[in-house]
Amino acid sequence: MNRRALLTSLAVAPLIAGCRRSAVASTPRGGLPPLRTITPGAFGTCVQVANLTDPAWLDLARTHVSQLTPEWEMKMEYILADGLDRLRLDRTDRIARFAADNGMALHGHTLIWYSQGQEAFAGLDNAAFDRAFDGYIATVAGHYRGKVQSWDVVNEPILDDGSGLRDCHWSRRYGQDGYIRRAFDEARIADPEAVLFLNEYNLEGVPAKGAQFLRLVERLLKAGCPLQGLGTQSHLWIDIPDGQIAAFMHELAQFGLPIHVSELDVSLRTDSALDLRGQQYRLSLQTARVTELAEVYMRLPAAQRFAFTTWGLRDTDSWYRRDDKDDGKDRPLPFDAAGQPNPMARALATAFQT
């Protein structure tokens, strides 16, 4: 399922979010309370500009969401489409305005990612590369200073099998740990107030990858990196063994840093063409995975429960439903196409209110 003194100061953000939740009436929708009113920290979702023209999505988001993450339009692929000298920030500006107008926090995603930026940086000598790398972070993070409360500074630095860190255009210039440290240092300069996250996927499902992530975090912190939060994407699959999600989250919590469940979805698909299990049984497995994740999140200290974000709201919004293999049956997100709660939404509501 490929995809894709600190605590004192950071404790303020969840407290503010809690005050905002308590001031909002908890009118049920489809028998479900607004998730933003019951989620410790914030309840988030990803967003694209196209969502902002969809009245049904707007209604659902305003009901349940207190934090937004740009799904694509804050990534280098879009921002650098016209080259290093003409950064495109128009769409994310629109998302930022929507978030501000609706009292939602904005989580920046992402400054540096191994899979993007190579074409724009190709052919630069070392000095020009350094200026472009530092300048990109300074410009983008600086532009959203005061509008973005947090950033995924570096996204997905670890190999899928957990055997090591990825080799990429950034690491070839600065080293595998070096480009991460440099990105965090530059982001800290550009926005001293934002909470800076390292974000990765398949940490719960692939124990070797989770262990590699923990070792990387330990190295960065020992080196003085201004890493302030840990993002686990939680693109889960239904056959993760019972207890494995909770075990990893327990290890992740040992650093004492805020934790962001940053991109949750759970596809009902599996890789086996011989998997004949029915839809309801798959949904029961999905519910078990989501319940385990939400319950262990609830057991975190309050200052570590930064936010709980799903990678879309409705099944039809999901990246799993955008390829040519989509049969229209996958239900990876909290709400169905009509905006009614799926079993996932009810599992989250139960865990958050327990």
Coordinates of C-alpha atoms in Angstrom, one line a residue:
M1 CA 0.0 0.0 0.0
N2 CA 2.5 2.5 -1.2
R3 CA 1.7 6.1 -1.1
R4 CA 2.2 7.7 -0.5
A5 CA 11.8 24.4 27.3
L6 CA 9.5 22.8 24.1
L7 CA 6.4 21.1 25.6
T8 CA 5.5 24.1 27.6
S9 CA 5.3 26.4 24.7
L10 CA 3.6 23.8 22.5
A11 CA 1.0 23.0 25.0
V12 CA -0.7 26.3 24.3
A13 CA -1.9 25.3 20.8
P14 CA -4.0 22.4 22.0
L15 CA -5.4 24.5 24.8
I16 CA -6.5 27.2 22.4
A17 CA -8.0 24.6 20.1
G18 CA -9.9 23.1 23.0
C19 CA -11.4 26.5 23.9
R20 CA -12.5 27.0 20.3
R21 CA -14.2 23.5 20.4
S22 CA -16.0 24.2 23.6
A23 CA -17.6 27.3 22.2
V24 CA -19.1 25.4 19.2
A25 CA -22.5 23.8 19.6
S26 CA -22.4 20.0 19.1
T27 CA -25.4 19.6 16.8
P28 CA -25.5 16.0 15.5
R29 CA -25.1 15.4 11.7
G30 CA -26.3 12.0 10.7
G31 CA -26.3 11.1 14.3
L32 CA -22.6 12.2 14.6
P33 CA -21.4 15.2 16.6
P34 CA -19.1 17.6 14.7
L35 CA -15.7 15.9 14.9
R36 CA -14.0 19.3 15.5
T37 CA -15.9 19.6 18.8
I38 CA -14.7 16.3 20.3
T39 CA -11.2 15.8 18.9
P40 CA -8.3 16.6 21.2
G41 CA -6.1 19.1 19.4
A42 CA -7.7 19.7 16.0
F43 CA -9.6 17.6 13.5
G44 CA -8.2 18.2 10.1
T45 CA -8.5 17.2 6.5
C46 CA -6.7 17.8 3.2
V47 CA -8.0 20.3 0.7
Q48 CA -7.6 21.4 -2.9
V49 CA -8.8 24.6 -4.4
A50 CA -11.5 22.6 -6.3
N51 CA -13.1 21.7 -3.0
L52 CA -13.7 25.3 -2.2
T53 CA -16.2 25.5 -5.1
D54 CA -18.2 22.4 -4.0
P55 CA -21.1 23.4 -1.7
A56 CA -21.5 19.9 -0.2
W57 CA -17.8 19.7 0.7
L58 CA -17.9 23.2 2.2
D59 CA -20.9 22.3 4.4
L60 CA -19.2 19.1 5.6
A61 CA -15.9 20.8 6.2
R62 CA -17.4 23.7 8.1
T63 CA -19.3 21.2 10.3
H64 CA -16.4 18.9 11.2
V65 CA -13.0 20.5 10.4
S66 CA -10.8 22.8 12.4
Q67 CA -7.6 22.4 10.5
L68 CA -6.7 22.2 6.8
T69 CA -3.7 20.7 5.0
P70 CA -3.2 21.6 1.3
E71 CA -3.2 18.3 -0.5
W72 CA -1.1 19.2 -3.5
E73 CA -1.0 22.9 -4.2
M74 CA 1.6 23.7 -1.5
K75 CA 4.1 21.2 -2.9
M76 CA 7.0 22.0 -5.2
E77 CA 5.4 20.3 -8.2
Y78 CA 2.8 23.2 -8.3
I79 CA 4.8 26.0 -6.7
L80 CA 7.8 25.5 -9.0
A81 CA 5.8 24.7 -12.2
D82 CA 7.0 28.0 -13.7
G83 CA 10.6 27.7 -12.4
L84 CA 12.6 29.0 -9.4
D85 CA 12.1 32.7 -10.3
R86 CA 8.2 32.5 -10.5
L87 CA 6.8 30.8 -7.5
R88 CA 3.1 30.0 -7.8
L89 CA 1.4 30.7 -4.5
D90 CA -2.0 31.7 -5.8
R91 CA -4.0 28.5 -5.0
T92 CA -2.5 28.1 -1.5
D93 CA -3.2 31.8 -0.9
R94 CA -6.8 31.0 -1.6
I95 CA -6.8 28.1 0.8
A96 CA -5.2 30.2 3.4
R97 CA -7.9 32.9 3.1
F98 CA -10.6 30.2 3.4
A99 CA -9.0 28.8 6.5
A100 CA -8.7 32.2 8.1
D101 CA -12.2 33.2 7.1
N102 CA -13.6 30.0 8.7
G103 CA -11.6 29.9 11.9
M104 CA -9.5 26.9 10.8
A105 CA -5.8 26.4 11.4
L106 CA -3.6 25.8 8.4
H107 CA -0.9 23.1 8.4
G108 CA 1.8 23.6 5.7
H109 CA 2.6 20.6 3.5
T110 CA 5.4 20.3 2.5
L111 CA 8.6 22.3 2.1
I112 CA 11.1 19.6 1.1
W113 CA 10.1 16.2 -0.4
Y114 CA 12.5 13.8 -2.1
S115 CA 10.1 13.2 -5.0
Q116 CA 9.9 16.9 -6.2
G117 CA 12.1 19.7 -7.2
Q118 CA 14.8 17.8 -9.1
E119 CA 14.0 19.4 -12.5
A120 CA 14.0 23.0 -11.1
F121 CA 17.4 22.4 -9.3
A122 CA 19.0 20.5 -12.1
G123 CA 22.2 22.0 -13.5
L124 CA 22.8 24.4 -10.7
D125 CA 26.3 24.6 -9.3
N126 CA 26.8 24.2 -5.5
A127 CA 26.5 27.8 -4.6
A128 CA 23.4 28.4 -6.8
F129 CA 21.9 25.2 -5.4
D130 CA 22.4 26.4 -1.8
R131 CA 20.9 29.8 -2.6
A132 CA 17.9 28.2 -4.3
F133 CA 17.3 25.6 -1.5
D134 CA 17.5 28.2 1.3
G135 CA 15.7 30.8 -0.8
Y136 CA 12.8 28.5 -1.5
I137 CA 12.2 27.8 2.1
A138 CA 12.7 31.4 3.1
T139 CA 10.2 32.6 0.5
V140 CA 7.5 30.0 1.0
A141 CA 7.6 29.7 4.8
G142 CA 8.1 33.4 5.1
H143 CA 5.1 34.2 2.8
Y144 CA 2.9 32.1 5.1
R145 CA 4.3 33.3 8.4
G146 CA 1.5 34.1 10.7
K147 CA -1.0 32.2 8.4
V148 CA 0.4 28.6 8.8
Q149 CA 0.6 27.3 12.4
S150 CA 2.8 24.3 11.5
W151 CA 4.8 22.8 8.7
D152 CA 5.8 19.4 7.4
V153 CA 9.3 20.6 6.8
V154 CA 10.6 17.3 5.3
N155 CA 8.3 14.6 3.9
E156 CA 9.0 10.9 3.6
P157 CA 12.8 10.6 3.9
I158 CA 12.9 6.9 4.6
L159 CA 12.9 3.9 2.2
D160 CA 9.8 1.8 2.0
D161 CA 11.4 -1.3 3.5
G162 CA 13.0 0.7 6.3
S163 CA 16.5 -0.3 5.3
G164 CA 17.8 3.3 5.3
L165 CA 17.1 6.8 4.2
R166 CA 16.3 7.7 0.6
D167 CA 19.0 8.9 -1.8
C168 CA 17.7 11.9 -3.7
H169 CA 18.8 15.2 -5.2
W170 CA 18.8 16.8 -1.8
S171 CA 20.8 14.1 -0.1
R172 CA 23.4 14.1 -2.9
R173 CA 24.2 17.7 -2.1
Y174 CA 23.9 17.7 1.7
G175 CA 23.9 14.1 2.9
Q176 CA 20.9 12.0 4.0
D177 CA 20.6 13.6 7.5
G178 CA 22.2 16.8 6.3
Y179 CA 19.4 18.0 4.0
I180 CA 16.8 17.4 6.7
R181 CA 18.8 19.4 9.2
R182 CA 19.4 22.2 6.8
A183 CA 15.7 22.4 5.9
F184 CA 14.6 22.6 9.5
D185 CA 17.2 25.2 10.3
E186 CA 16.0 27.4 7.4
A187 CA 12.4 26.9 8.2
R188 CA 13.1 27.9 11.8
I189 CA 14.6 31.2 10.5
A190 CA 11.8 31.8 8.1
D191 CA 9.0 31.3 10.6
P192 CA 10.1 31.2 14.3
E193 CA 6.6 30.6 15.5
A194 CA 5.4 27.6 13.4
V195 CA 5.6 24.1 14.8
L196 CA 8.1 22.1 12.6
F197 CA 7.2 18.5 11.8
L198 CA 8.9 15.5 10.2
N199 CA 6.3 13.5 8.3
E200 CA 6.4 9.9 7.1
Y201 CA 4.1 7.0 6.0
N202 CA 3.8 3.3 6.7
L203 CA 5.4 3.7 10.1
E204 CA 2.7 1.6 11.9
G205 CA 2.5 -1.0 9.2
V206 CA 6.2 -1.7 8.5
P207 CA 8.1 -2.2 11.8
A208 CA 11.5 -1.7 10.2
K209 CA 10.4 1.6 8.7
G210 CA 9.0 2.7 12.1
A211 CA 12.3 1.8 13.8
Q212 CA 14.3 3.7 11.2
F213 CA 12.1 6.8 11.7
L214 CA 12.7 6.6 15.5
R215 CA 16.4 6.4 15.0
L216 CA 16.4 9.3 12.6
V217 CA 14.4 11.5 15.1
E218 CA 16.8 10.6 17.8
R219 CA 19.8 11.6 15.7
L220 CA 18.3 14.8 14.7
L221 CA 17.4 15.8 18.2
K222 CA 20.8 14.9 19.5
A223 CA 22.3 17.1 16.7
G224 CA 20.3 20.1 17.8
C225 CA 17.8 20.1 14.9
P226 CA 14.8 22.3 15.6
L227 CA 12.4 19.4 15.1
Q228 CA 9.3 20.0 17.1
G229 CA 6.7 17.5 16.0
L230 CA 6.3 14.1 14.5
G231 CA 3.8 13.3 11.7
T232 CA 2.7 9.8 11.1
Q233 CA 0.6 9.7 8.0
S234 CA -1.4 6.6 8.9
H235 CA -2.3 5.5 5.4
L236 CA -3.3 2.2 7.1
W237 CA -4.3 -1.1 5.6
I238 CA -6.8 -3.5 7.0
D239 CA -4.5 -6.4 7.7
I240 CA -2.1 -4.7 10.1
P241 CA -1.9 -7.1 13.1
D242 CA -3.8 -6.1 16.2
G243 CA -1.7 -4.1 18.6
Q244 CA 1.0 -3.1 16.1
I245 CA -0.4 0.5 15.6
A246 CA -0.5 1.1 19.4
A247 CA 3.0 -0.4 19.9
F248 CA 4.5 2.0 17.4
M249 CA 2.6 5.0 18.7
H250 CA 3.8 4.2 22.2
E251 CA 7.4 4.3 20.9
L252 CA 6.8 7.5 19.0
A253 CA 5.4 9.2 22.2
Q254 CA 8.7 8.6 24.1
F255 CA 10.3 11.7 22.6
G256 CA 7.7 13.9 24.3
L257 CA 7.0 15.8 21.1
P258 CA 3.6 16.7 19.6
I259 CA 2.2 14.0 17.4
H260 CA 0.1 14.6 14.2
V261 CA -1.9 11.8 12.7
S262 CA -1.4 13.6 9.5
E263 CA -3.0 11.7 6.5
L264 CA -5.3 9.0 7.8
D265 CA -7.2 6.8 5.4
V266 CA -7.8 3.0 5.4
S267 CA -8.4 1.4 2.0
L268 CA -10.5 -1.7 1.9
R269 CA -8.4 -3.0 -1.0
T270 CA -5.7 -5.6 -0.6
D271 CA -2.9 -6.7 -2.9
S272 CA -4.2 -10.3 -3.2
A273 CA -6.4 -11.1 -6.2
L274 CA -7.6 -14.1 -4.2
D275 CA -8.9 -12.1 -1.3
L276 CA -12.6 -13.0 -1.3
R277 CA -13.6 -11.4 2.0
G278 CA -16.8 -9.5 1.8
Q279 CA -17.2 -5.7 2.2
Q280 CA -18.7 -5.9 5.7
Y281 CA -15.9 -8.0 7.0
R282 CA -13.4 -5.6 5.5
L283 CA -15.2 -2.7 7.1
S284 CA -15.0 -4.4 10.5
L285 CA -11.2 -4.7 10.0
Q286 CA -11.0 -1.1 9.0
T287 CA -13.0 -0.1 12.1
A288 CA -10.6 -2.1 14.3
R289 CA -7.5 -0.4 12.8
V290 CA -9.1 3.1 13.2
T291 CA -10.3 2.4 16.7
E292 CA -6.8 1.3 17.8
L293 CA -5.2 4.4 16.3
A294 CA -7.7 6.8 17.8
E295 CA -7.6 5.1 21.2
V296 CA -3.8 5.2 21.4
Y297 CA -3.9 8.9 20.3
M298 CA -6.4 9.6 23.1
R299 CA -3.9 8.0 25.6
L300 CA -1.2 10.5 24.7
P301 CA -0.5 13.4 27.1
A302 CA -2.6 16.4 26.2
A303 CA 0.4 18.4 25.0
Q304 CA 1.3 15.6 22.5
R305 CA -2.2 15.4 20.8
F306 CA -1.5 18.0 18.1
A307 CA -4.1 17.1 15.5
F308 CA -5.9 14.2 13.9
T309 CA -6.2 14.6 10.1
T310 CA -7.9 12.5 7.5
W311 CA -6.7 12.5 3.9
G312 CA -10.0 13.7 2.6
L313 CA -13.5 13.7 4.0
R314 CA -15.7 11.8 1.5
D315 CA -14.8 8.5 -0.1
T316 CA -15.1 10.2 -3.5
D317 CA -12.4 12.7 -2.5
S318 CA -9.8 10.1 -1.8
W319 CA -6.7 9.6 -3.9
Y320 CA -7.6 5.9 -3.9
R321 CA -10.6 6.7 -6.0
R322 CA -8.7 8.5 -8.7
D323 CA -7.1 5.7 -10.6
D324 CA -8.3 3.6 -13.4
K325 CA -8.7 0.6 -11.1
D326 CA -11.3 2.2 -9.0
D327 CA -14.5 0.1 -8.8
G328 CA -16.4 2.7 -6.8
K329 CA -16.6 0.4 -3.8
D330 CA -13.6 1.5 -1.7
R331 CA -14.6 3.4 1.5
P332 CA -11.3 4.8 2.9
L333 CA -12.6 7.9 4.5
P334 CA -15.0 9.0 7.3
F335 CA -18.0 10.0 5.1
D336 CA -19.6 8.6 2.0
A337 CA -20.3 10.4 -1.2
A338 CA -23.4 12.0 0.2
G339 CA -21.6 13.3 3.3
Q340 CA -23.1 10.7 5.7
P341 CA -20.9 9.0 8.3
N342 CA -19.1 5.8 7.4
P343 CA -18.2 3.3 10.1
M344 CA -14.8 5.1 10.3
A345 CA -16.4 8.3 11.4
R346 CA -18.4 6.5 14.1
A347 CA -15.3 4.7 15.3
L348 CA -13.5 8.1 15.6
A349 CA -16.4 9.7 17.4
T350 CA -16.6 6.8 19.9
A351 CA -12.9 6.8 20.6
F352 CA -12.7 10.6 21.0
Q353 CA -15.7 10.6 23.5
T354 CA -14.5 7.7 25.6

